Coordinates of C-alpha atoms and ligand atoms in Angstrom, one line a residue:
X1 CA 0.5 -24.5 -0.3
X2 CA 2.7 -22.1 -2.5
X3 CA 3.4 -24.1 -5.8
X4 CA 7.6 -22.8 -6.5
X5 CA 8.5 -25.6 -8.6
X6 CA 6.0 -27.2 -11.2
X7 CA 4.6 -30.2 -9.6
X8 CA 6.6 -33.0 -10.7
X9 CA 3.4 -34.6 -11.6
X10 CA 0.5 -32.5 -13.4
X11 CA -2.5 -31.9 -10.9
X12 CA -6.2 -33.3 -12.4
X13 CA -7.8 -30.3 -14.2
X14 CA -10.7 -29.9 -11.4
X15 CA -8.0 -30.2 -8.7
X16 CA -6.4 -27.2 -10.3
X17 CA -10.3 -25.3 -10.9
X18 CA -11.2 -25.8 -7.4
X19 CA -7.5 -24.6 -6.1
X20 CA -7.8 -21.6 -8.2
X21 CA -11.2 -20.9 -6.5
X22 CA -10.3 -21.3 -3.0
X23 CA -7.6 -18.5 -3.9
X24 CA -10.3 -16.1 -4.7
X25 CA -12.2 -16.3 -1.7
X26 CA -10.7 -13.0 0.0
X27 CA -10.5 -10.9 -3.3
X28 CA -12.7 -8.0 -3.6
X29 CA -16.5 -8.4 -3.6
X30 CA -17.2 -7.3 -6.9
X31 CA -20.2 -9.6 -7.5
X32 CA -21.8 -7.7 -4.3
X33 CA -21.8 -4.5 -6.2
X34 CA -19.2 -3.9 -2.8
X35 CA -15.9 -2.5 -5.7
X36 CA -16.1 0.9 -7.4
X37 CA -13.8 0.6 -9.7
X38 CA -11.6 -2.5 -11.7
X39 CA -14.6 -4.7 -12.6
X40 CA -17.3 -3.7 -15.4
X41 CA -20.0 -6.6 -15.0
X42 CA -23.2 -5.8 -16.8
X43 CA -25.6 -8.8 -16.2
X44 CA -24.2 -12.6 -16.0
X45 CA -25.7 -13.5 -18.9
X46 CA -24.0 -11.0 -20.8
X47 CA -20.8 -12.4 -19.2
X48 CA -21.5 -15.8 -19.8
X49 CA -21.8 -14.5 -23.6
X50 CA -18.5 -12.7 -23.7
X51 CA -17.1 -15.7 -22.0
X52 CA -18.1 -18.1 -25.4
X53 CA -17.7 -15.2 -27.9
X54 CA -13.9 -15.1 -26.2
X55 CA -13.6 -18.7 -26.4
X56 CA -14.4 -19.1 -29.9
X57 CA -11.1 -17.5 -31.0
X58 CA -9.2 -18.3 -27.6
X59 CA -6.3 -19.7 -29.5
X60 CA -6.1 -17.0 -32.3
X61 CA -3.3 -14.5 -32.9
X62 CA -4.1 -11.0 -34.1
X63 CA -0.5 -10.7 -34.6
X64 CA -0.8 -12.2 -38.5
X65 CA -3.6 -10.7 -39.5
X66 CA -3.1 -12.2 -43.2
X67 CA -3.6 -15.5 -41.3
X68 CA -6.8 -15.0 -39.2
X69 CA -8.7 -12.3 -41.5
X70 CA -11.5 -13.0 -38.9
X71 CA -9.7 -11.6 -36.7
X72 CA -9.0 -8.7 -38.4
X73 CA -12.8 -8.0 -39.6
X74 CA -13.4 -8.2 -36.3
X75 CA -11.0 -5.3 -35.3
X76 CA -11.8 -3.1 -38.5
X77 CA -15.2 -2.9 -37.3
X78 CA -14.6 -2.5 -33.5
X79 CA -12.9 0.4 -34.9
X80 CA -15.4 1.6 -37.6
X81 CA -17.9 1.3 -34.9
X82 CA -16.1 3.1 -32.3
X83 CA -15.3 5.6 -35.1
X84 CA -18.7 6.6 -36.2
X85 CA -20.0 6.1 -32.5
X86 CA -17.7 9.3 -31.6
X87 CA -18.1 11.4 -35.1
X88 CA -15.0 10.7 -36.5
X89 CA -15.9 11.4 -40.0
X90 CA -15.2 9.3 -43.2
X91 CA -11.1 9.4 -43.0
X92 CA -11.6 8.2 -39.4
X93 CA -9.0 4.9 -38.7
X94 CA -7.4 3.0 -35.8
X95 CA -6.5 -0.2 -34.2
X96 CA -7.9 -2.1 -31.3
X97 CA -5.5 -2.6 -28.5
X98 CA -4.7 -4.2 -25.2
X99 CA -6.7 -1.7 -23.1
X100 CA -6.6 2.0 -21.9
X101 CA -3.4 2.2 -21.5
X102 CA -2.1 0.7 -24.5
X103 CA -4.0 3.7 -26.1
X104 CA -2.8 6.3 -24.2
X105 CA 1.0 5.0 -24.8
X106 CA 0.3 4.8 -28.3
X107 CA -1.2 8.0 -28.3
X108 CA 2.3 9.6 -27.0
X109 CA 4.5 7.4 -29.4
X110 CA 2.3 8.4 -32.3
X111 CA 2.7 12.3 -31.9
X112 CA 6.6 12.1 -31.2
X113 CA 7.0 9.9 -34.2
X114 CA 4.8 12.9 -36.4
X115 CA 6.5 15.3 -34.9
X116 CA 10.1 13.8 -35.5
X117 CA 9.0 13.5 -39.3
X118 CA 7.4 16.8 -39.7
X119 CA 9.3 18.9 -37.3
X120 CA 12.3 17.5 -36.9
X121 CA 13.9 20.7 -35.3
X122 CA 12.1 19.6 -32.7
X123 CA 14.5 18.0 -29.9
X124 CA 12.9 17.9 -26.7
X125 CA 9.3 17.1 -27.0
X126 CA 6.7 18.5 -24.7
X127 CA 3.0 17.4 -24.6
X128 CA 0.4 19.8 -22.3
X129 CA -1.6 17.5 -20.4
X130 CA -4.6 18.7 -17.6
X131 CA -3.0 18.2 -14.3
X132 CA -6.3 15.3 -13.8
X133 CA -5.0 13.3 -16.7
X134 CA -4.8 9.7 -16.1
X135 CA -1.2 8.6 -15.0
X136 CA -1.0 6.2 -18.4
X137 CA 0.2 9.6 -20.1
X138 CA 2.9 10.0 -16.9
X139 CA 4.5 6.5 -18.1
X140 CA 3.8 7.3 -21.6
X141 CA 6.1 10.5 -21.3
X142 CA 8.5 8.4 -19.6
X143 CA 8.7 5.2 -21.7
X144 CA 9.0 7.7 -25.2
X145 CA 10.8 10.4 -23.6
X146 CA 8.2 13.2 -24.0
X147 CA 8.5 16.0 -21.6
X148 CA 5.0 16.0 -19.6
X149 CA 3.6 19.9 -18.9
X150 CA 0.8 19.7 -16.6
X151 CA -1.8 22.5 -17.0
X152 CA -3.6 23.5 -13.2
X153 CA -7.3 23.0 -13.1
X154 CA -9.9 25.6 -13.3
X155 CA -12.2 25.8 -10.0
X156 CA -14.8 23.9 -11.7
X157 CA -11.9 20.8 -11.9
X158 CA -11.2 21.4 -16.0
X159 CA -8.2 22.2 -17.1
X160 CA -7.5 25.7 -17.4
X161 CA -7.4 26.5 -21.0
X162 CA -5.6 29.9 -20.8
X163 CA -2.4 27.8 -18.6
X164 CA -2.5 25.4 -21.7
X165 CA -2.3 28.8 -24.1
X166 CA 0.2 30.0 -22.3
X167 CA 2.5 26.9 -21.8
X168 CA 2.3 26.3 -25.7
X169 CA 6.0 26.7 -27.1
X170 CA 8.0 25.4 -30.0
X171 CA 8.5 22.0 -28.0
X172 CA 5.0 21.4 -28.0
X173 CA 4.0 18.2 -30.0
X174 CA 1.0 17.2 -28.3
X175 CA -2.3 18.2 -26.2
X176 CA -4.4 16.2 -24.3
X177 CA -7.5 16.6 -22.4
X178 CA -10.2 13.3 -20.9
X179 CA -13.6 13.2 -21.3
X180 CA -14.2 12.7 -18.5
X181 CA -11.1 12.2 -16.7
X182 CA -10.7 9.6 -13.8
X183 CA -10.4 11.0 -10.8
X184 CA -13.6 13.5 -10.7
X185 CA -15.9 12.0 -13.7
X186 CA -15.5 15.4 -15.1
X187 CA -15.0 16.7 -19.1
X188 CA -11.9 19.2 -19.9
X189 CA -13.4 21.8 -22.2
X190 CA -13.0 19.7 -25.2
X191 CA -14.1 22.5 -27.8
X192 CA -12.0 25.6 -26.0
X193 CA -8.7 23.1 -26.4
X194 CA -9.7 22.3 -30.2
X195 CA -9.8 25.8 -31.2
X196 CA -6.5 26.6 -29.2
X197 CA -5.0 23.0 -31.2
X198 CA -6.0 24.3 -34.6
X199 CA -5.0 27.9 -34.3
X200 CA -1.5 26.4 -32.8
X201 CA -1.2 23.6 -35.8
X202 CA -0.7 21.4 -32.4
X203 CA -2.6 18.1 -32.5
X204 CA -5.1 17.2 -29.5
X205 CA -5.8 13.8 -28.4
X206 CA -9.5 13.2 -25.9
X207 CA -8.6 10.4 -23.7
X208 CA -12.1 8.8 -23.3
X209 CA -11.4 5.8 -22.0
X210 CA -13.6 6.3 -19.4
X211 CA -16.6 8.2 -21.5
X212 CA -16.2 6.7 -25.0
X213 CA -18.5 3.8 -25.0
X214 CA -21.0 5.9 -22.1
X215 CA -20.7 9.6 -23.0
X216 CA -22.2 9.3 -26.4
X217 CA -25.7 7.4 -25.1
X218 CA -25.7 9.8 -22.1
X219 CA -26.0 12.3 -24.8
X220 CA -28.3 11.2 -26.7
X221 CA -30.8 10.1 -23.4
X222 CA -30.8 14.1 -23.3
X223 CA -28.5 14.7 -20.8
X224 CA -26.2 18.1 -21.0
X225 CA -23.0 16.8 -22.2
X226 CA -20.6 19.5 -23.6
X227 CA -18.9 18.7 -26.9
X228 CA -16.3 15.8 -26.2
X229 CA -15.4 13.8 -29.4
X230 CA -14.5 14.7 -32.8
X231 CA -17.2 17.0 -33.7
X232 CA -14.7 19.4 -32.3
X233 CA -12.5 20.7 -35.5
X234 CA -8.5 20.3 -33.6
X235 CA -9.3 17.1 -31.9
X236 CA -7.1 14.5 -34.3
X237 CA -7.7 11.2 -32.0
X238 CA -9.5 9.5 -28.7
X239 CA -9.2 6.7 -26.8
X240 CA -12.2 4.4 -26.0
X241 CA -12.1 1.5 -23.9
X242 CA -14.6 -1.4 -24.5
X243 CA -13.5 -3.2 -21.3
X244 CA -15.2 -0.4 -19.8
X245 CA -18.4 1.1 -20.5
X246 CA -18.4 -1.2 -23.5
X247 CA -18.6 -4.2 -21.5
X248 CA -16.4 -6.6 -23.3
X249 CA -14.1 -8.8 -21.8
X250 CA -10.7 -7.4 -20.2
X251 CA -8.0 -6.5 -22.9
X252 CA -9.8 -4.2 -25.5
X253 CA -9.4 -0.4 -25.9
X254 CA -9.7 0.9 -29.1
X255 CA -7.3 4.3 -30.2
X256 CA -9.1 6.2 -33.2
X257 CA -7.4 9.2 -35.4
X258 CA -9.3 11.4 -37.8
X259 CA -7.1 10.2 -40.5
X260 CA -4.2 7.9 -41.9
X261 CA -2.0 10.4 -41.6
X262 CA -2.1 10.1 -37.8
X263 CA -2.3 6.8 -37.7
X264 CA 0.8 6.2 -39.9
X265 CA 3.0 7.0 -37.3
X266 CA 1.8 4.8 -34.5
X267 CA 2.9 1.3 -37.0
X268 CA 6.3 -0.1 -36.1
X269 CA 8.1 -1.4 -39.5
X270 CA 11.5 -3.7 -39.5
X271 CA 12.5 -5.0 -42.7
X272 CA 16.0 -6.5 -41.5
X273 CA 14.9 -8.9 -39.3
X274 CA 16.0 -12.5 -39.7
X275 CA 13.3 -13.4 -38.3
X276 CA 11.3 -12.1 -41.1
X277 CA 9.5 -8.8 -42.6
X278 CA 8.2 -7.7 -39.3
X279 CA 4.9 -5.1 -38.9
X280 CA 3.0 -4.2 -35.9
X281 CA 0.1 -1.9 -35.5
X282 CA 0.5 -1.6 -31.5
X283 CA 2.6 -2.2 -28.7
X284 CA 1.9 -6.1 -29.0
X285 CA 3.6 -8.6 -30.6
X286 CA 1.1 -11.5 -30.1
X287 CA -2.5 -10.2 -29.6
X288 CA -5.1 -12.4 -28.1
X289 CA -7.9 -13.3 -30.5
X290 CA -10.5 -14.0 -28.0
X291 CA -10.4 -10.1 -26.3
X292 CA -10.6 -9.1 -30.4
X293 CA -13.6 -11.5 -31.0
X294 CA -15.6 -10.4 -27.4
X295 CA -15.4 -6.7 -28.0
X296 CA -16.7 -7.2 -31.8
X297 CA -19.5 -9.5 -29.9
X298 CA -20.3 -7.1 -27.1
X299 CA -21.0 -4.4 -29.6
X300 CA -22.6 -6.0 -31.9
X301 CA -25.1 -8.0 -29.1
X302 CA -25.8 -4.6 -27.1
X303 CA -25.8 -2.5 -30.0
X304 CA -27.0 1.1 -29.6
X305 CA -30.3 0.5 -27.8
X306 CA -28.2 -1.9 -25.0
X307 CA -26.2 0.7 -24.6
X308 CA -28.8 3.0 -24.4
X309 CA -30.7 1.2 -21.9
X310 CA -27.1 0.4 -19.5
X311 CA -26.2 4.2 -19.4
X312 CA -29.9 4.9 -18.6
X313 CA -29.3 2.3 -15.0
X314 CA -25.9 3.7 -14.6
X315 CA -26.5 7.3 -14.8
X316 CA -29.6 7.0 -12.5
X317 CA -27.7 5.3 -10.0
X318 CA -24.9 7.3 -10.0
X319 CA -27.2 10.6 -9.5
X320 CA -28.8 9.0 -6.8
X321 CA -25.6 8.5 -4.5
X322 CA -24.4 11.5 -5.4
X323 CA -27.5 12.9 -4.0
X324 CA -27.6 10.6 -0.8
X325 CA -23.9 11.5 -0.6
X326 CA -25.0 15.4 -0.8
X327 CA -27.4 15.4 1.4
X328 CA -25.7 14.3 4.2
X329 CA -24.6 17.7 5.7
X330 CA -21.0 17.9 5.6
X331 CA -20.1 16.0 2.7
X332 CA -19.6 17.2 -0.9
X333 CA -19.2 15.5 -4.5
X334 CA -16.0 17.5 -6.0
X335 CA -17.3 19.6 -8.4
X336 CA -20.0 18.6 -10.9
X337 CA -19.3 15.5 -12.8
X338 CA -21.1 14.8 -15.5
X339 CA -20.6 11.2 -15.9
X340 CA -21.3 8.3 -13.7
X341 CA -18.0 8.5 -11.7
X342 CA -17.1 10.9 -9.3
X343 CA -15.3 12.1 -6.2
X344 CA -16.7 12.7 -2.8
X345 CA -15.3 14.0 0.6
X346 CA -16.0 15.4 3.6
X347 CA -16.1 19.2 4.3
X348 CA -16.0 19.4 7.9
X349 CA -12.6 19.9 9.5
X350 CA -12.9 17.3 12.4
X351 CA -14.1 14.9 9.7
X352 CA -11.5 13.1 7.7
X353 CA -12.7 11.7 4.5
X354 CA -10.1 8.9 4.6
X355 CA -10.9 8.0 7.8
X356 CA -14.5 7.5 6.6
X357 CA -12.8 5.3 3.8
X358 CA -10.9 3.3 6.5
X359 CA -15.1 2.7 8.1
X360 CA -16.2 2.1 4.7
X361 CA -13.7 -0.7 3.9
X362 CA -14.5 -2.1 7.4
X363 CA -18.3 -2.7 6.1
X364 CA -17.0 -4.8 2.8
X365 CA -17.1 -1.7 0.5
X366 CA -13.5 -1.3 -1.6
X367 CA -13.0 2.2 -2.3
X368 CA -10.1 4.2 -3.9
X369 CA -8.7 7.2 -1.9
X370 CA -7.3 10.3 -4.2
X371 CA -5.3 13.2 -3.2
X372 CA -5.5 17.1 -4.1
X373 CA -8.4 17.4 -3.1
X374 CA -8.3 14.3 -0.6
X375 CA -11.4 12.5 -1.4
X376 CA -12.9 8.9 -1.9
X377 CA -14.0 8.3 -5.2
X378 CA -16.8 5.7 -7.5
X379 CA -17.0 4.5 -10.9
X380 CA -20.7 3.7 -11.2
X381 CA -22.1 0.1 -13.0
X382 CA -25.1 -1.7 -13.6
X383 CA -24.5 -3.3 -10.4
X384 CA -24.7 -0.5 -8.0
X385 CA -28.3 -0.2 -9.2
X386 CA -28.8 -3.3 -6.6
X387 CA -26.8 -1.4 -3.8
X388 CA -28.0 1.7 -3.8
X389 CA -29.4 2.4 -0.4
X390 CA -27.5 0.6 1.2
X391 CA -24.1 2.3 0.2
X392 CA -25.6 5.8 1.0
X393 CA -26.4 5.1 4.2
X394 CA -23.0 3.7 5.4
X395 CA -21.6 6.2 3.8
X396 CA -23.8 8.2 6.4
X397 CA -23.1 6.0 9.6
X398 CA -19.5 6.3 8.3
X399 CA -19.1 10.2 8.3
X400 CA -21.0 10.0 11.9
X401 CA -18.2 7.7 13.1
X402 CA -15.5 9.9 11.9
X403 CA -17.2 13.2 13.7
X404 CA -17.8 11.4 17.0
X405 CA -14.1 9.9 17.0
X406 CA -12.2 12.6 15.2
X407 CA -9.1 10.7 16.1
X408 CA -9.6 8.1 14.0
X409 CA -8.2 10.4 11.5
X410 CA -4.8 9.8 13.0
X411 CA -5.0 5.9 12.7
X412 CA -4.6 3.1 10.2
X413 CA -5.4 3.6 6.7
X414 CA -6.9 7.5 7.2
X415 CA -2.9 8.4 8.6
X416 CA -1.2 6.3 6.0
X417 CA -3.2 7.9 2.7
X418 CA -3.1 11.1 4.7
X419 CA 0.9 10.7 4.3
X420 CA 0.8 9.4 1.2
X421 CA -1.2 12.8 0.2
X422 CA 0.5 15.3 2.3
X423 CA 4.0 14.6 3.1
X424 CA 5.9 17.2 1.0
X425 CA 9.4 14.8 0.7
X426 CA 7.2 13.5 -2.0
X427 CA 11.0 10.9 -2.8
X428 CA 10.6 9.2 0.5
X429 CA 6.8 8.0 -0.7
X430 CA 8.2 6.7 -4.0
X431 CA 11.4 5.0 -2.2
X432 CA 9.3 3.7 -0.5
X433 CA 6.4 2.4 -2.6
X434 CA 9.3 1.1 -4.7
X435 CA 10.6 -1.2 -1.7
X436 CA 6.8 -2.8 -1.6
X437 CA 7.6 -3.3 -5.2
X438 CA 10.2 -4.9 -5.1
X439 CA 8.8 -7.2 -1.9
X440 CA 5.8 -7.8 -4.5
X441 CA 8.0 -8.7 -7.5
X442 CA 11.1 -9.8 -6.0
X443 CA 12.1 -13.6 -5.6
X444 CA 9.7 -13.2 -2.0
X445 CA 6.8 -12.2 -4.2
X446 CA 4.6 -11.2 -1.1
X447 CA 1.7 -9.7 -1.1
X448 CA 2.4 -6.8 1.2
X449 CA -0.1 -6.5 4.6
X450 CA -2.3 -3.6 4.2
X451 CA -4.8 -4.7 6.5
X452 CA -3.7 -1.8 8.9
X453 CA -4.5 -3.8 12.0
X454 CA -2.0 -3.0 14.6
X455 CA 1.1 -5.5 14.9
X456 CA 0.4 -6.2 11.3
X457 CA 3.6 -7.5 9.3
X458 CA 3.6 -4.9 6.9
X459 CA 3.3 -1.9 9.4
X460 CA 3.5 1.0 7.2
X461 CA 0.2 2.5 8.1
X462 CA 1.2 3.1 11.8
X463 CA 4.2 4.4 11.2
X464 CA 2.7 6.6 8.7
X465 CA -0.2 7.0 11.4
X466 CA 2.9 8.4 14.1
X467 CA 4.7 10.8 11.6
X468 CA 1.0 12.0 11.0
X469 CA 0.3 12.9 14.5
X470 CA 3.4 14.5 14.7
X471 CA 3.0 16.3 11.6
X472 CA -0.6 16.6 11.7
X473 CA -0.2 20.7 12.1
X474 CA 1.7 20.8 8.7
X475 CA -1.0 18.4 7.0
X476 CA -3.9 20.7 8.3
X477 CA -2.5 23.8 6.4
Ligands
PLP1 C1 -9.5 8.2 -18.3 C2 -8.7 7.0 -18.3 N1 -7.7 6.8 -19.2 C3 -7.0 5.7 -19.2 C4 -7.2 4.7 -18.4 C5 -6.3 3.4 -18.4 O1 -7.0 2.3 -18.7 P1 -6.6 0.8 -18.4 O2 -6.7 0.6 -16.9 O3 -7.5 0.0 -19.2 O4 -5.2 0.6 -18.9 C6 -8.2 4.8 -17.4 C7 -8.4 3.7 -16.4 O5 -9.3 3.8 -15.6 C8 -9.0 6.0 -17.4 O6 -9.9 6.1 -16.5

C-alpha cells in the first residue's frame, strides 16, 4: 500500500520496522557479495560499530560547531588523519563533507572563487579534466559555471599529459586528475600533471575518492603504486572518501588542501543576514553529527593495521578475478588497473559484453555497464573475498552464452546500453533519460520498469533493442 497522505493515525514503531523491511526484499543483494559497486560493507561487526558510533551523536548538528565542539574534534582529526595519511605536509587543512561529491563540487567552487580573487581578468573559467573523470566534476562545472576541457586518454587509459599541456590557456583555473579514476581503477600520471601545474602557476586537484583511504596501504603492502598524493610538488588538494575504502557510514568524504590559502576560498561568509552572522565551511547548512562521529570511529577502530589487513583481502581478490576474467580466452580487463576496481569486456566480435551483463544480472549479480570502451565494470570489497569462484565462473558460462547465441546482443538490456553507448544523436538519450526523470520525480513518482522482459511497462529496452538491429551496422563501426 502506497502511503500519499500521512496516516491519520501514527502506525506502532515495529509496524513501521517490519513495513520498511518487506520494502527491501527486491533491492540489490549486497549482503551476497552479488553488487559491485554502491555498498562498502567490511565485516558486520564493524557495521554494527559504525551503527552505535553514528547513533551516539544521531541528533547533533555540525552546522554550529561552537555548540557541539565534539563534533568539531571529530572532524579536525578526520581531516588531520586523512591529511598525514596522504602526505600533505604541516600547512595541510580541510573539512569533512557529505561524500565524494560534495568534495569534488567544492573542489570546483574553491578554484573559481581563487581565481576570481587572484586573477580576476579571468572571465570564463576553464578547468582541464582527463576525459575518465568522474561526472561529479561534469555537475560541478555546471552548478559554478566553469567551462569543462576534457583531455583524451593515453592508450594505457591516463590522461594524456601533452593534450592537458596543450589545452592550458589564460582561462585555465584548474586541473584535475583521479587516482584511480572510476570507470577503469586506473591512476592519471599524478607526478607528470604536477610538474605541468607548477611550471603553469595552475593549481591541480587528485580526486581520490576512490584510492584515498586504499591506495596508501596498497602502497605500503609493496605494491607498485605510482606517486598519487601530495608528495607530488603542484598537487594543491585531494578528495578522499571514508564511505568508501574507509568504511564509515554513508555521508563522509573528506576534501584536503596543502594550505589555508586554498582552503579560504571554499568558506561561504554572510554578514547581513537577519537570520544572523552566517558561516559555512561546505555545501551544507545542517550537517549530520552521527556520519561526523562514525568516520572519526572507523579510523580510529581500524587504524593503520585494519586498513592494512582490508586492502591486503581486497587487493587479492580483485587480482584473482581479474585473472579468472583473463584467462577466459576472449575477454580482457581494460588496461592495467592498479587498484581493486576495474573494467572488463569481451574482445570477440560475435560476443557482446553487455549481453554477457544482461546473463550476469539474470544469475543475481548487479553490474554497471560503461561506454567507450563498452565494458562491464567492479569495485572490489571485503566481501567478494567470499564470492570469488563463483563470480568467475559465471562470468565464464556467461561469455559462452553470448558466443553460442550471438543475437542476444540485439535484445533487452545488451540493445538498450548498446544505444545508450552508440547512438550518435547523443540529445535524444538525454531527452529521454530526462522523461524517466521526471516519471521518477514527478507527482507519479514511479520507479521506471527496467526489467527488460518483453511487454514490460517501461519498454525502452526493446525499442532501443529494434533501432539497434536496424542500426546495428553503424554501431559495429
Ligand atoms: C573517483 C570518484 N570520485 C567521486 C565520486 C563521487 O562520490 P560519491 O558517490 O560519494 O558522491 C566517486 C564515486 O564513485 C568516484 O569513484
Amino acid at each position: 500500500m502506497a502511503m500519499e497522505k500521512l496516516p491519520p493515525k501514527g502506525y506502532e514503531y515495529n509496524k513501521v520496522l517490519s513495513m520498511m523491511e518487506q520494502y527491501g526484499k527486491n533491492d540489490a543483494n549486497w549482503k551476497q557479495g552479488k553488487t559491485f559497486s554502491l555498498v562498502y560493507h567490511r565485516d558486520d561487526a564493524h557495521t554494527k560499530f559504525l551503527q552505535k558510533a553514528f547513533e551516539l551523536y544521531f541528533d547533533e548538528n555540525a552546522l554550529n560547531p561552537m555548540a557541539f565542539k565534539s563534533l568539531k574534534r571529530f572532524e579536525s582529526e578526520v581531516v588531520k588523519m586523512t591529511a598525514n595519511m596522504l602526505h600533505a605536509g604541516p600547512e595541510a587543512c580541510g573539512t569533512m563533507t557529505s561524500g565524494g561529491t560534495e568534495s569534488c563540487l567544492l573542489a570546483v567552487k574553491t578554484y573559481r572563487d581563487m581565481a576570481r580573487s587572484a586573477r580576476p581578468w579571468i572571465k570564463k573559467p576553464e578547468m582541464i579534466v582527463p576525459e575518465s573523470i568522474h561526472v561529479a566534476f561534469e555537475k560541478g562545472a555546471e552548478y559554478f559555471d566553469v567551462k569543462i576541457i576534457r583531455a583524451p586518454l593515453d592508450k594505457d587509459f591516463k590522461v594524456d599529459v601533452n593534450a592537458v599541456k596543450k589545452l592550458i590557456n589564460r582561462n585555465t583555473i584548474l586541473i584535475i586528475g583521479s587516482a584511480p579514476c572510476y570507470p577503469y581503477g586506473i591512476i592519471d600520471p599524478i607526478d607528470e600533471l604536477g610538474t605541468i601545474a607548477l611550471s603553469k602557476k595552475i593549481p591541480l586537484h587528485v580526486d581520490a575518492c576512490l584510492g584515498g583511504f586504499l591506495l596508501p596501504f596498497v602502497e605500503k603492502s609493496g605494491y607498485d603504486i605510482p606517486p598519487f598524493d601530495f608528495r607530488v610538488n603542484g598537487v594543491t588538494s585531494m578528495s578522499a572518501d571514508v564511505h568508501k575504502y574507509g568504511f564509515s557510514a554513508k555521508g563522509a568524504s573528506v576534501i584536503v588542501y596543502r594550505s589555508i590559502d586554498y582552503l579560504r576560498h571554499q568558506f561561504f561568509i554572510y554578514e547581513n543576514w537577519p537570520g544572523g552572522v552566517f558561516v559555512s565551511p561546505a555545501l551544507l547548512g545542517t550537517r549530520p553529527g552521527g556520519t561526523i562521529a562514525a568516520a572519526w570511529a572507523a579510523m580510529v577502530a581500524q587504524g593503520e593495521a585494519g586498513y592494512m589487513k582490508n586492502a591486503k583481502i581486497i587487493m587479492d581478490t580483485s587480482r584473482k578475478i581479474q585473472q579468472g576474467i583473463e584467462s577466459i580466452k576472449g575477454m580482457e580487463i581494460v588496461g592495467k588497473p592498479e587498484s581493486s576496481v576495474f573494467a572488463y569486456r569481451s574482445v570477440e566480435p560475435d560476443v557482446n559484453t553487455f549481453a554477457i551483463g544482461d546473463i550476469l544480472e539474470k544469475k543475481g549479480w548487479h553490474v554497471d555497464r560503461l561506454q567507450r570502451p563498452d565494458a562491464l565494470h567492479a569495485m572490489i570489497t571485503p566481501i567478494h573475498a567470499k564470492v570469488t569462484q563463483r563470480f568467475i565462473n559465471d562470468v565464464k558460462e556467461a561469455f559462452t552464452i553470448v558466443r553460442k547465441n550471438p543475437k542476444l546482443a540485439y535484445e533487452g538490456g545488451a540493445a538498450m546500453y548498446a544505444m545508450i553507448s552508440h547512438i550518435p544523436m547523443r540529445k535524444m538519450i538525454r531527452k529521454n533519460i530526462l522523461k524517466m526523470m521526471e516519471g521518477m520525480y514527478g507527482p507519479e513518482g514511479e520507479i521506471p520498469d527496467l526489467s527488460m522482459e518483453e511487454g514490460s511497462s517501461e519498454d525502452f529496452a526493446m525499442k532501443a533493442g529494434k533501432w539497434y538491429l536496424k542500426l546495428k551496422d553503424t554501431f559495429r563501426k
